Amino acid sequence: MDRSLFHRVYDAGHLIEEVPFCDPLSVFAAVVREPFALLLDSATAAPHQDPSLQGRWTYIAADPFTVLTKRQGQTCLNGIPQNVGALELLNQQANALALAPNWPEEDGLPPFSGGLAGMFGYELAQELEKLPTPSQKKSDGEQAPDFAVGAYDCILAFDCVDRRAFIVSTGLPEVSPTARAVRAEARAAKWRARLALNPALPRLEWPEMPAPTSAVHAEHTRASYEDKIQQVIDYIFAGDIFQANLSQRFDATLQNGDDAFTLYRKLRVISPAPFAGFFNFDNGCLLSSSPERFLKTDGSSVETKPIKGTRPRGTTPQADLALAQDLTRSDKDRAENVMIVDLLRNDLSRISKDGSVKVTDLCKLESFATVHHLVSTISSSLRPDKTSIDLLKACFPGGSITGAPKVRAMEIISELEGTARGPYCGSLGFLSFSGTMDTNILIRSMTCTGDNITFRAGGGIVADSKPSDEYDETLDKAAALADAIRGVAPVASNGQQASA
């Protein structure tokens, strides 16, 4: 594609316009308080990085023309109750919005061209499998909807590697080319006006005295959580399962005068991640620093990248290398990962062409700001009669955060965790008008409702798991979120506070 600023209005009425690159977070700050404002944030992307690395595009969407929600068992379309489940409603809307023409496949254009985007909570699994309802009611900090998706006709897309930015405006839900062209231009004009203002974000303020560690409350003591882990191990030796992903809940309140978006900015500095995001759902916010891709498809090829195996980062280069080597040499962690790879191969085979499911990377070490992980990559080719929603239904929720066999593992999770997971271990992402889909696994994520914050951390339990080690792993995974809440400023390699 020509490197000069790109602008094209298509015959069907939609437009794609390149605009000068700027800081996505400062643009998002202008709309962050709007209902269903959405940031899909490749927070690890850097100029001129290897294009094969995860994380390149950041997207901003706001003011959807249609809203799909599910709360307390009731699915709604624009607030009107519906007699279908959330995933069926999603499928209906995807079919209704198949008005969008085929999008150009020129190099450099964004994979997300507007479409259906938002959050799929873990409990949507109850629409796919017969699963028990959690025995305890949600706490105040877990009152997020089970499902919240908007249909976005106009979005901003930022290529954070090549430093390019685009307005994509479809003119939907208008049908005629003339009406679509008028709406597409009017909607694009609103983003141009916002971009023209675009005030810089204020510098993050880190308190001299962070809030105490007691500001973040763990659901369990060490002893009570280790007892839960032992119960999982007992189920394994009884032959019920091979692995289950158990988690515990943490609760806190906003500290240091922060609001939810300031907290997200701090989390982004402490723990940048390729599949991060911020979503203002109808009565709260979802903040994510997820390192894990769930499902990606361009309409034909499919990719999933499960994470299993974790070590904290070391405080010195030597200690960091030792921890990474310990992870890559761990038979226990590799066994966890391989079990989930087999599960996902099976899930993908249900909607993929025969013989197309391949493991392209197995137990590859990937290092993030606060942890090392083992990451595998499985790819396949989608059958011609299957859609991205079929793919989602075949694989949801992700095997890396359930266990194997999947359904029995989810039953045990429900029994031992007791409360609904909500967004945790669900997914945040998009299904584009152009046929592409990209979603994360909602780990390293928290919900804010009012001043209340809830998040979870967990890990895969297998036969040779040590309860004390598994408890420590939950604390390692929770550390970045707890530090962001408390206001613990990260220290760069030069000894100075990091900033954003």
Short mmCIF file of C-alpha atoms in Angstrom, two decimals:
data_model
loop_
_atom_site.label_atom_id
_atom_site.label_comp_id
_atom_site.label_asym_id
_atom_site.label_seq_id
_atom_site.Cartn_x
_atom_site.Cartn_y
_atom_site.Cartn_z
CA MET A 1 0.00 0.00 0.00
CA ASP A 2 1.19 3.52 -0.80
CA ARG A 3 2.94 5.00 2.24
CA SER A 4 1.31 8.41 1.72
CA LEU A 5 -1.84 9.09 3.75
CA PHE A 6 -4.50 6.66 2.59
CA HIS A 7 -8.08 7.81 1.95
CA ARG A 8 -10.69 5.87 0.08
CA VAL A 9 -14.48 5.97 -0.12
CA TYR A 10 -15.87 2.72 -1.49
CA ASP A 11 -18.87 2.23 -3.76
CA ALA A 12 -20.92 0.70 -0.94
CA GLY A 13 -20.48 3.90 1.09
CA HIS A 14 -17.88 2.98 3.70
CA LEU A 15 -14.56 4.78 4.04
CA ILE A 16 -11.05 4.16 5.32
CA GLU A 17 -8.96 7.23 6.03
CA GLU A 18 -5.41 7.44 7.33
CA VAL A 19 -4.77 10.11 9.94
CA PRO A 20 -1.56 11.19 11.69
CA PHE A 21 -0.46 8.74 14.36
CA CYS A 22 -0.86 9.82 17.99
CA ASP A 23 -1.01 8.25 21.45
CA PRO A 24 -4.04 5.92 21.53
CA LEU A 25 -4.52 6.34 25.29
CA SER A 26 -4.84 10.12 25.03
CA VAL A 27 -7.51 9.66 22.35
CA PHE A 28 -9.35 7.05 24.39
CA ALA A 29 -9.37 9.35 27.42
CA ALA A 30 -11.85 11.58 25.54
CA VAL A 31 -14.45 8.78 25.36
CA VAL A 32 -13.51 6.52 28.29
CA ARG A 33 -16.58 7.50 30.33
CA GLU A 34 -19.02 6.78 27.50
CA PRO A 35 -21.07 3.57 27.89
CA PHE A 36 -19.49 0.74 25.91
CA ALA A 37 -16.28 2.66 25.19
CA LEU A 38 -13.75 -0.01 24.25
CA LEU A 39 -9.95 -0.05 24.01
CA LEU A 40 -8.25 -3.16 22.58
CA ASP A 41 -4.65 -2.39 23.43
CA SER A 42 -1.47 -3.95 22.05
CA ALA A 43 0.43 -2.50 24.99
CA THR A 44 3.71 -4.27 24.22
CA ALA A 45 3.92 -3.14 20.59
CA ALA A 46 6.93 -1.00 19.70
CA PRO A 47 8.00 0.85 16.54
CA HIS A 48 9.87 -1.32 14.04
CA GLN A 49 9.54 -4.52 16.11
CA ASP A 50 9.57 -7.91 14.41
CA PRO A 51 6.13 -8.16 12.73
CA SER A 52 5.88 -11.80 13.82
CA LEU A 53 5.71 -10.79 17.48
CA GLN A 54 2.31 -10.69 19.13
CA GLY A 55 0.68 -7.32 19.48
CA ARG A 56 0.60 -4.73 16.72
CA TRP A 57 -2.83 -3.10 16.41
CA THR A 58 -4.65 -1.02 19.02
CA TYR A 59 -8.33 -0.20 18.47
CA ILE A 60 -10.71 2.36 19.94
CA ALA A 61 -14.48 2.01 19.59
CA ALA A 62 -17.34 3.96 21.13
CA ASP A 63 -21.04 4.74 20.66
CA PRO A 64 -22.23 1.39 19.25
CA PHE A 65 -25.46 1.46 17.24
CA THR A 66 -26.59 -1.83 18.81
CA VAL A 67 -25.87 -3.27 22.27
CA LEU A 68 -26.15 -6.94 23.27
CA THR A 69 -26.07 -7.92 26.94
CA LYS A 70 -26.79 -10.81 29.27
CA ARG A 71 -27.22 -10.34 32.99
CA GLN A 72 -28.70 -12.71 35.59
CA GLY A 73 -29.85 -15.06 32.85
CA GLN A 74 -31.65 -12.42 30.75
CA THR A 75 -30.36 -11.61 27.27
CA CYS A 76 -31.21 -8.15 25.92
CA LEU A 77 -30.90 -6.31 22.61
CA ASN A 78 -30.70 -2.55 23.17
CA GLY A 79 -32.21 -3.14 26.60
CA ILE A 80 -35.18 -5.15 25.27
CA PRO A 81 -35.42 -8.73 26.64
CA GLN A 82 -34.90 -11.51 24.10
CA ASN A 83 -35.96 -15.16 24.18
CA VAL A 84 -32.62 -16.53 22.97
CA GLY A 85 -29.24 -17.06 24.58
CA ALA A 86 -26.39 -14.60 24.24
CA LEU A 87 -24.46 -16.64 21.69
CA GLU A 88 -27.54 -17.16 19.52
CA LEU A 89 -28.28 -13.42 19.70
CA LEU A 90 -24.68 -12.77 18.69
CA ASN A 91 -25.11 -15.10 15.72
CA GLN A 92 -28.36 -13.40 14.69
CA GLN A 93 -26.74 -9.97 14.78
CA ALA A 94 -23.70 -11.18 12.87
CA ASN A 95 -25.98 -12.52 10.14
CA ALA A 96 -28.05 -9.32 10.10
CA LEU A 97 -24.89 -7.23 9.72
CA ALA A 98 -23.56 -9.25 6.81
CA LEU A 99 -24.43 -6.11 4.82
CA ALA A 100 -20.83 -5.02 4.91
CA PRO A 101 -19.04 -5.61 1.61
CA ASN A 102 -15.81 -7.49 1.23
CA TRP A 103 -13.05 -5.33 2.60
CA PRO A 104 -9.84 -4.62 0.69
CA GLU A 105 -6.93 -6.91 1.46
CA GLU A 106 -4.20 -4.38 0.83
CA ASP A 107 -1.18 -4.71 3.09
CA GLY A 108 -1.21 -2.35 6.03
CA LEU A 109 -4.96 -1.96 6.47
CA PRO A 110 -6.36 -2.87 9.91
CA PRO A 111 -7.75 -6.38 10.48
CA PHE A 112 -10.64 -4.90 12.52
CA SER A 113 -12.94 -2.80 10.34
CA GLY A 114 -15.67 -2.29 12.89
CA GLY A 115 -18.11 -4.97 13.93
CA LEU A 116 -19.20 -6.81 17.06
CA ALA A 117 -16.80 -6.34 19.96
CA GLY A 118 -16.79 -6.65 23.72
CA MET A 119 -16.70 -9.13 26.58
CA PHE A 120 -17.76 -12.78 26.85
CA GLY A 121 -17.92 -13.84 30.50
CA TYR A 122 -16.84 -17.28 31.68
CA GLU A 123 -20.39 -18.29 32.67
CA LEU A 124 -21.48 -18.19 29.01
CA ALA A 125 -20.18 -21.77 29.08
CA GLN A 126 -23.55 -22.65 30.64
CA GLU A 127 -25.13 -21.99 27.23
CA LEU A 128 -22.82 -24.58 25.68
CA GLU A 129 -22.64 -27.30 28.34
CA LYS A 130 -24.86 -28.47 31.19
CA LEU A 131 -22.93 -27.01 34.11
CA PRO A 132 -23.84 -26.29 37.74
CA THR A 133 -24.62 -22.76 38.83
CA PRO A 134 -22.07 -21.43 41.37
CA SER A 135 -23.38 -22.01 44.88
CA GLN A 136 -22.73 -18.50 46.19
CA LYS A 137 -24.04 -15.17 44.93
CA LYS A 138 -21.64 -12.78 43.28
CA SER A 139 -19.95 -10.27 45.55
CA ASP A 140 -20.49 -6.55 44.95
CA GLY A 141 -17.24 -6.43 43.01
CA GLU A 142 -18.37 -9.15 40.59
CA GLN A 143 -21.59 -7.60 39.27
CA ALA A 144 -20.33 -7.42 35.70
CA PRO A 145 -22.67 -8.69 32.99
CA ASP A 146 -22.13 -12.22 31.70
CA PHE A 147 -21.98 -10.83 28.17
CA ALA A 148 -21.65 -7.29 26.83
CA VAL A 149 -21.05 -6.62 23.12
CA GLY A 150 -21.54 -3.57 20.96
CA ALA A 151 -21.95 -3.25 17.19
CA TYR A 152 -19.48 -0.52 16.24
CA ASP A 153 -19.80 1.12 12.84
CA CYS A 154 -16.85 3.52 13.20
CA ILE A 155 -13.52 2.77 14.89
CA LEU A 156 -9.97 4.07 15.18
CA ALA A 157 -7.13 1.66 14.40
CA PHE A 158 -3.50 2.28 15.38
CA ASP A 159 -0.62 0.32 13.84
CA CYS A 160 1.80 0.65 16.76
CA VAL A 161 4.69 -0.91 14.82
CA ASP A 162 4.64 1.20 11.64
CA ARG A 163 3.14 4.19 13.52
CA ARG A 164 0.09 4.63 11.33
CA ALA A 165 -3.52 5.35 12.29
CA PHE A 166 -6.84 4.96 10.47
CA ILE A 167 -10.47 5.93 10.81
CA VAL A 168 -12.67 3.11 9.54
CA SER A 169 -16.31 4.14 9.10
CA THR A 170 -18.85 1.72 7.62
CA GLY A 171 -22.06 3.75 7.58
CA LEU A 172 -23.94 0.84 9.13
CA PRO A 173 -26.71 0.17 9.99
CA GLU A 174 -27.80 2.14 6.91
CA VAL A 175 -28.40 -0.10 3.91
CA SER A 176 -28.41 2.03 0.75
CA PRO A 177 -24.99 3.17 -0.50
CA THR A 178 -26.06 6.83 -0.42
CA ALA A 179 -27.33 6.73 3.16
CA ARG A 180 -24.31 4.71 4.24
CA ALA A 181 -21.92 7.20 2.67
CA VAL A 182 -23.61 10.10 4.49
CA ARG A 183 -23.51 8.31 7.85
CA ALA A 184 -19.94 7.07 7.33
CA GLU A 185 -18.72 10.61 6.67
CA ALA A 186 -20.64 12.09 9.61
CA ARG A 187 -19.30 9.46 12.02
CA ALA A 188 -15.75 9.87 10.74
CA ALA A 189 -16.03 13.65 11.20
CA LYS A 190 -16.65 13.16 14.93
CA TRP A 191 -13.37 11.26 15.28
CA ARG A 192 -11.52 13.88 13.23
CA ALA A 193 -12.76 16.54 15.65
CA ARG A 194 -11.61 14.52 18.65
CA LEU A 195 -8.23 13.90 17.07
CA ALA A 196 -7.82 17.62 16.35
CA LEU A 197 -8.16 18.37 20.08
CA ASN A 198 -6.39 15.33 21.58
CA PRO A 199 -4.92 16.88 24.75
CA ALA A 200 -1.96 15.04 26.24
CA LEU A 201 -2.67 12.79 29.19
CA PRO A 202 -1.49 14.06 32.57
CA ARG A 203 1.62 12.36 33.89
CA LEU A 204 0.88 9.43 36.18
CA GLU A 205 1.35 10.26 39.84
CA TRP A 206 2.79 7.49 41.99
CA PRO A 207 2.33 7.96 45.74
CA GLU A 208 5.45 8.30 47.86
CA MET A 209 3.88 5.82 50.28
CA PRO A 210 1.91 3.13 48.40
CA ALA A 211 -1.16 1.67 50.05
CA PRO A 212 -0.30 -1.26 52.36
CA THR A 213 -0.43 -4.83 51.12
CA SER A 214 -3.54 -5.29 53.27
CA ALA A 215 -5.38 -2.99 50.83
CA VAL A 216 -5.78 -6.08 48.62
CA HIS A 217 -7.65 -8.92 50.35
CA ALA A 218 -7.20 -12.54 49.29
CA GLU A 219 -10.25 -14.77 49.49
CA HIS A 220 -8.25 -17.59 51.06
CA THR A 221 -5.55 -18.09 53.63
CA ARG A 222 -2.65 -20.22 52.49
CA ALA A 223 -4.08 -23.19 54.39
CA SER A 224 -7.61 -22.90 52.98
CA TYR A 225 -6.42 -22.53 49.38
CA GLU A 226 -3.95 -25.39 49.69
CA ASP A 227 -6.88 -27.50 50.91
CA LYS A 228 -8.80 -26.63 47.71
CA ILE A 229 -5.76 -27.60 45.64
CA GLN A 230 -5.51 -30.92 47.46
CA GLN A 231 -9.16 -31.59 46.64
CA VAL A 232 -8.35 -31.12 42.94
CA ILE A 233 -5.43 -33.53 43.27
CA ASP A 234 -7.74 -36.04 44.97
CA TYR A 235 -10.13 -35.78 42.00
CA ILE A 236 -7.20 -36.45 39.67
CA PHE A 237 -6.17 -39.62 41.52
CA ALA A 238 -9.82 -40.70 41.60
CA GLY A 239 -9.78 -40.64 37.80
CA ASP A 240 -12.21 -37.72 37.32
CA ILE A 241 -9.78 -35.39 35.51
CA PHE A 242 -6.18 -34.95 34.43
CA GLN A 243 -6.01 -31.22 35.18
CA ALA A 244 -8.16 -28.35 36.48
CA ASN A 245 -7.43 -24.64 36.54
CA LEU A 246 -8.33 -23.45 40.05
CA SER A 247 -8.33 -19.78 41.06
CA GLN A 248 -8.91 -17.58 44.08
CA ARG A 249 -10.54 -14.17 44.30
CA PHE A 250 -8.93 -10.92 45.46
CA ASP A 251 -10.88 -7.80 46.49
CA ALA A 252 -9.82 -4.18 46.90
CA THR A 253 -11.05 -0.62 46.56
CA LEU A 254 -9.61 2.16 44.43
CA GLN A 255 -6.66 3.78 46.21
CA ASN A 256 -4.76 7.08 46.02
CA GLY A 257 -7.64 8.97 44.42
CA ASP A 258 -7.40 6.85 41.25
CA ASP A 259 -10.28 6.27 38.89
CA ALA A 260 -10.57 3.09 36.82
CA PHE A 261 -8.75 4.50 33.77
CA THR A 262 -5.86 5.82 35.87
CA LEU A 263 -5.61 2.37 37.44
CA TYR A 264 -5.50 0.85 33.96
CA ARG A 265 -2.69 3.21 32.94
CA LYS A 266 -0.70 2.15 36.00
CA LEU A 267 -1.32 -1.52 35.27
CA ARG A 268 -0.20 -0.91 31.70
CA VAL A 269 3.13 0.51 32.92
CA ILE A 270 3.70 -2.26 35.47
CA SER A 271 2.57 -5.16 33.27
CA PRO A 272 2.23 -4.28 29.57
CA ALA A 273 0.69 -7.11 27.57
CA PRO A 274 -0.11 -7.81 23.91
CA PHE A 275 -3.83 -8.46 24.53
CA ALA A 276 -4.62 -5.72 27.02
CA GLY A 277 -7.81 -3.71 27.07
CA PHE A 278 -10.29 -1.44 28.84
CA PHE A 279 -14.06 -1.79 28.49
CA ASN A 280 -16.69 0.46 30.04
CA PHE A 281 -19.66 -1.88 30.33
CA ASP A 282 -23.05 -0.73 31.58
CA ASN A 283 -22.31 -0.46 35.30
CA GLY A 284 -18.56 -0.74 35.64
CA CYS A 285 -15.26 -1.27 33.86
CA LEU A 286 -13.10 -4.20 32.81
CA LEU A 287 -9.32 -3.71 32.89
CA SER A 288 -7.08 -6.34 31.31
CA SER A 289 -3.35 -6.92 30.93
CA SER A 290 -3.76 -10.34 29.35
CA PRO A 291 -0.73 -11.95 27.69
CA GLU A 292 -2.82 -14.73 26.12
CA ARG A 293 -4.49 -14.97 22.73
CA PHE A 294 -7.59 -17.16 22.72
CA LEU A 295 -8.75 -17.34 19.10
CA LYS A 296 -7.72 -15.54 15.94
CA THR A 297 -9.11 -16.13 12.46
CA ASP A 298 -9.13 -14.30 9.15
CA GLY A 299 -12.18 -16.30 8.11
CA SER A 300 -10.17 -19.30 6.94
CA SER A 301 -6.98 -19.83 8.97
CA VAL A 302 -7.25 -20.20 12.76
CA GLU A 303 -4.73 -19.73 15.57
CA THR A 304 -4.86 -20.26 19.33
CA LYS A 305 -1.95 -19.77 21.77
CA PRO A 306 -2.56 -21.39 25.18
CA ILE A 307 -0.36 -20.48 28.13
CA LYS A 308 0.55 -23.11 30.71
CA GLY A 309 3.60 -22.84 32.93
CA THR A 310 4.66 -19.76 34.90
CA ARG A 311 7.65 -18.40 36.80
CA PRO A 312 8.14 -14.87 38.18
CA ARG A 313 10.79 -12.64 36.63
CA GLY A 314 14.08 -12.47 38.52
CA THR A 315 15.45 -9.37 40.20
CA THR A 316 18.84 -9.75 38.47
CA PRO A 317 19.73 -11.02 34.98
CA GLN A 318 21.27 -14.13 36.49
CA ALA A 319 18.23 -14.88 38.66
CA ASP A 320 15.90 -14.18 35.74
CA LEU A 321 17.76 -16.63 33.49
CA ALA A 322 17.71 -19.28 36.22
CA LEU A 323 13.95 -18.94 36.63
CA ALA A 324 13.39 -19.14 32.87
CA GLN A 325 15.56 -22.25 32.63
CA ASP A 326 13.76 -23.82 35.57
CA LEU A 327 10.47 -23.33 33.72
CA THR A 328 11.66 -24.74 30.40
CA ARG A 329 13.15 -27.79 32.14
CA SER A 330 10.08 -28.50 34.28
CA ASP A 331 8.43 -31.80 33.33
CA LYS A 332 5.39 -30.82 35.39
CA ASP A 333 4.83 -27.53 33.55
CA ARG A 334 5.40 -29.10 30.14
CA ALA A 335 2.90 -31.84 30.99
CA GLU A 336 0.31 -29.17 31.93
CA ASN A 337 0.88 -27.42 28.62
CA VAL A 338 0.75 -30.57 26.48
CA MET A 339 -2.55 -31.66 28.08
CA ILE A 340 -4.16 -28.36 27.10
CA VAL A 341 -2.66 -28.51 23.61
CA ASP A 342 -4.34 -31.89 23.13
CA LEU A 343 -7.65 -30.49 24.41
CA LEU A 344 -7.51 -27.52 22.03
CA ARG A 345 -6.55 -29.75 19.11
CA ASN A 346 -9.73 -31.67 19.81
CA ASP A 347 -11.84 -28.48 20.09
CA LEU A 348 -10.46 -27.12 16.81
CA SER A 349 -10.98 -30.42 15.00
CA ARG A 350 -14.75 -30.00 15.44
CA ILE A 351 -14.86 -27.02 13.06
CA SER A 352 -11.66 -27.40 11.02
CA LYS A 353 -10.83 -29.12 7.75
CA ASP A 354 -9.68 -32.71 8.16
CA GLY A 355 -5.95 -32.94 8.78
CA SER A 356 -5.47 -29.18 9.10
CA VAL A 357 -4.96 -28.97 12.89
CA LYS A 358 -1.23 -28.50 13.54
CA VAL A 359 0.93 -27.67 16.56
CA THR A 360 3.38 -25.09 15.23
CA ASP A 361 5.06 -24.26 18.57
CA LEU A 362 5.12 -26.45 21.67
CA CYS A 363 6.06 -25.08 25.10
CA LYS A 364 7.93 -22.07 23.77
CA LEU A 365 9.32 -19.69 26.41
CA GLU A 366 7.82 -16.20 26.26
CA SER A 367 8.85 -13.55 28.78
CA PHE A 368 6.61 -10.68 29.89
CA ALA A 369 7.16 -7.77 32.24
CA THR A 370 6.47 -9.69 35.45
CA VAL A 371 6.41 -13.41 34.54
CA HIS A 372 7.84 -16.06 32.22
CA HIS A 373 5.36 -18.38 30.47
CA LEU A 374 5.36 -21.51 28.33
CA VAL A 375 3.25 -20.81 25.24
CA SER A 376 2.14 -23.22 22.54
CA THR A 377 0.60 -22.40 19.16
CA ILE A 378 -2.04 -24.51 17.41
CA SER A 379 -3.32 -23.63 13.94
CA SER A 380 -5.97 -25.01 11.61
CA SER A 381 -8.11 -24.20 8.57
CA LEU A 382 -11.77 -23.41 9.20
CA ARG A 383 -14.27 -25.52 7.28
CA PRO A 384 -16.13 -23.54 4.59
CA ASP A 385 -19.49 -24.16 6.30
CA LYS A 386 -18.26 -22.79 9.66
CA THR A 387 -18.08 -19.20 10.89
CA SER A 388 -16.06 -17.36 13.49
CA ILE A 389 -19.00 -17.75 15.89
CA ASP A 390 -18.97 -21.52 15.32
CA LEU A 391 -15.27 -21.39 16.19
CA LEU A 392 -16.00 -19.46 19.36
CA LYS A 393 -18.73 -21.91 20.41
CA ALA A 394 -16.50 -24.94 19.73
CA CYS A 395 -13.68 -23.67 21.94
CA PHE A 396 -15.24 -21.45 24.63
CA PRO A 397 -14.13 -21.13 27.36
CA GLY A 398 -10.46 -21.66 26.61
CA GLY A 399 -8.95 -24.98 27.60
CA SER A 400 -5.98 -23.32 29.30
CA ILE A 401 -8.25 -21.89 32.00
CA THR A 402 -10.56 -24.90 32.47
CA GLY A 403 -8.72 -28.22 32.37
CA ALA A 404 -9.11 -31.70 30.94
CA PRO A 405 -11.51 -33.32 30.39
CA LYS A 406 -13.05 -29.91 29.95
CA VAL A 407 -16.63 -30.36 31.18
CA ARG A 408 -15.72 -32.35 34.29
CA ALA A 409 -12.97 -29.85 35.09
CA MET A 410 -15.51 -26.99 34.87
CA GLU A 411 -17.86 -28.87 37.20
CA ILE A 412 -15.08 -29.21 39.77
CA ILE A 413 -14.11 -25.55 39.35
CA SER A 414 -17.70 -24.50 40.06
CA GLU A 415 -17.83 -26.73 43.15
CA LEU A 416 -14.54 -25.57 44.66
CA GLU A 417 -14.55 -21.88 43.71
CA GLY A 418 -18.18 -21.40 44.69
CA THR A 419 -18.66 -17.92 43.19
CA ALA A 420 -19.14 -17.01 39.55
CA ARG A 421 -15.97 -16.03 37.72
CA GLY A 422 -17.66 -13.29 35.70
CA PRO A 423 -15.31 -11.82 33.06
CA TYR A 424 -12.31 -13.72 34.49
CA CYS A 425 -11.24 -16.50 32.11
CA GLY A 426 -13.79 -15.36 29.56
CA SER A 427 -12.70 -13.32 26.57
CA LEU A 428 -12.38 -9.76 25.26
CA GLY A 429 -12.08 -9.08 21.55
CA PHE A 430 -13.76 -8.45 18.21
CA LEU A 431 -15.62 -10.11 15.34
CA SER A 432 -15.05 -7.80 12.40
CA PHE A 433 -17.39 -6.92 9.54
CA SER A 434 -14.52 -8.06 7.33
CA GLY A 435 -14.72 -11.63 8.68
CA THR A 436 -11.71 -11.53 11.00
CA MET A 437 -11.80 -12.30 14.73
CA ASP A 438 -9.23 -11.83 17.48
CA THR A 439 -9.88 -12.48 21.17
CA ASN A 440 -7.91 -12.82 24.37
CA ILE A 441 -8.24 -14.93 27.49
CA LEU A 442 -9.25 -12.65 30.36
CA ILE A 443 -6.47 -13.43 32.81
CA ARG A 444 -4.50 -10.69 34.65
CA SER A 445 -7.74 -8.73 34.50
CA MET A 446 -9.99 -6.96 37.00
CA THR A 447 -13.45 -5.48 37.19
CA CYS A 448 -14.27 -2.14 38.81
CA THR A 449 -17.83 -1.43 39.91
CA GLY A 450 -17.93 1.91 41.68
CA ASP A 451 -14.85 1.92 43.92
CA ASN A 452 -14.87 -1.88 44.31
CA ILE A 453 -12.27 -3.98 42.51
CA THR A 454 -12.34 -7.74 42.00
CA PHE A 455 -9.83 -9.98 40.28
CA ARG A 456 -8.74 -13.61 40.30
CA ALA A 457 -5.52 -15.51 39.88
CA GLY A 458 -4.99 -19.23 39.56
CA GLY A 459 -3.16 -22.02 37.83
CA GLY A 460 -3.39 -25.51 36.41
CA ILE A 461 -3.38 -28.33 38.96
CA VAL A 462 -2.03 -31.73 37.89
CA ALA A 463 -1.23 -34.96 39.73
CA ASP A 464 2.24 -33.90 40.88
CA SER A 465 1.30 -30.33 41.82
CA LYS A 466 2.56 -29.15 45.20
CA PRO A 467 -0.17 -27.14 46.96
CA SER A 468 2.32 -24.67 48.46
CA ASP A 469 3.85 -23.95 45.04
CA GLU A 470 0.42 -23.53 43.45
CA TYR A 471 -0.61 -21.04 46.14
CA ASP A 472 2.59 -19.06 45.55
CA GLU A 473 1.86 -19.03 41.81
CA THR A 474 -1.46 -17.28 42.41
CA LEU A 475 0.41 -14.56 44.31
CA ASP A 476 2.99 -14.22 41.52
CA LYS A 477 0.21 -13.73 38.97
CA ALA A 478 -1.72 -11.34 41.22
CA ALA A 479 1.33 -9.22 42.06
CA ALA A 480 1.16 -6.81 39.11
CA LEU A 481 -2.54 -6.13 39.63
CA ALA A 482 -2.05 -5.63 43.37
CA ASP A 483 0.89 -3.29 42.77
CA ALA A 484 -1.17 -1.20 40.34
CA ILE A 485 -3.98 -0.90 42.90
CA ARG A 486 -1.58 0.00 45.72
CA GLY A 487 0.36 2.45 43.55
CA VAL A 488 3.74 0.70 43.66
CA ALA A 489 5.77 2.44 40.98
CA PRO A 490 7.86 0.13 38.79
CA VAL A 491 11.58 0.84 38.69
CA ALA A 492 13.34 0.89 35.33
CA SER A 493 16.77 -0.62 34.79
CA ASN A 494 18.36 2.82 35.30
CA GLY A 495 16.87 2.99 38.79
CA GLN A 496 14.33 5.66 37.87
CA GLN A 497 10.57 5.35 38.21
CA ALA A 498 8.89 4.26 35.02
CA SER A 499 6.32 6.67 33.62
CA ALA A 500 3.45 6.83 31.19
#
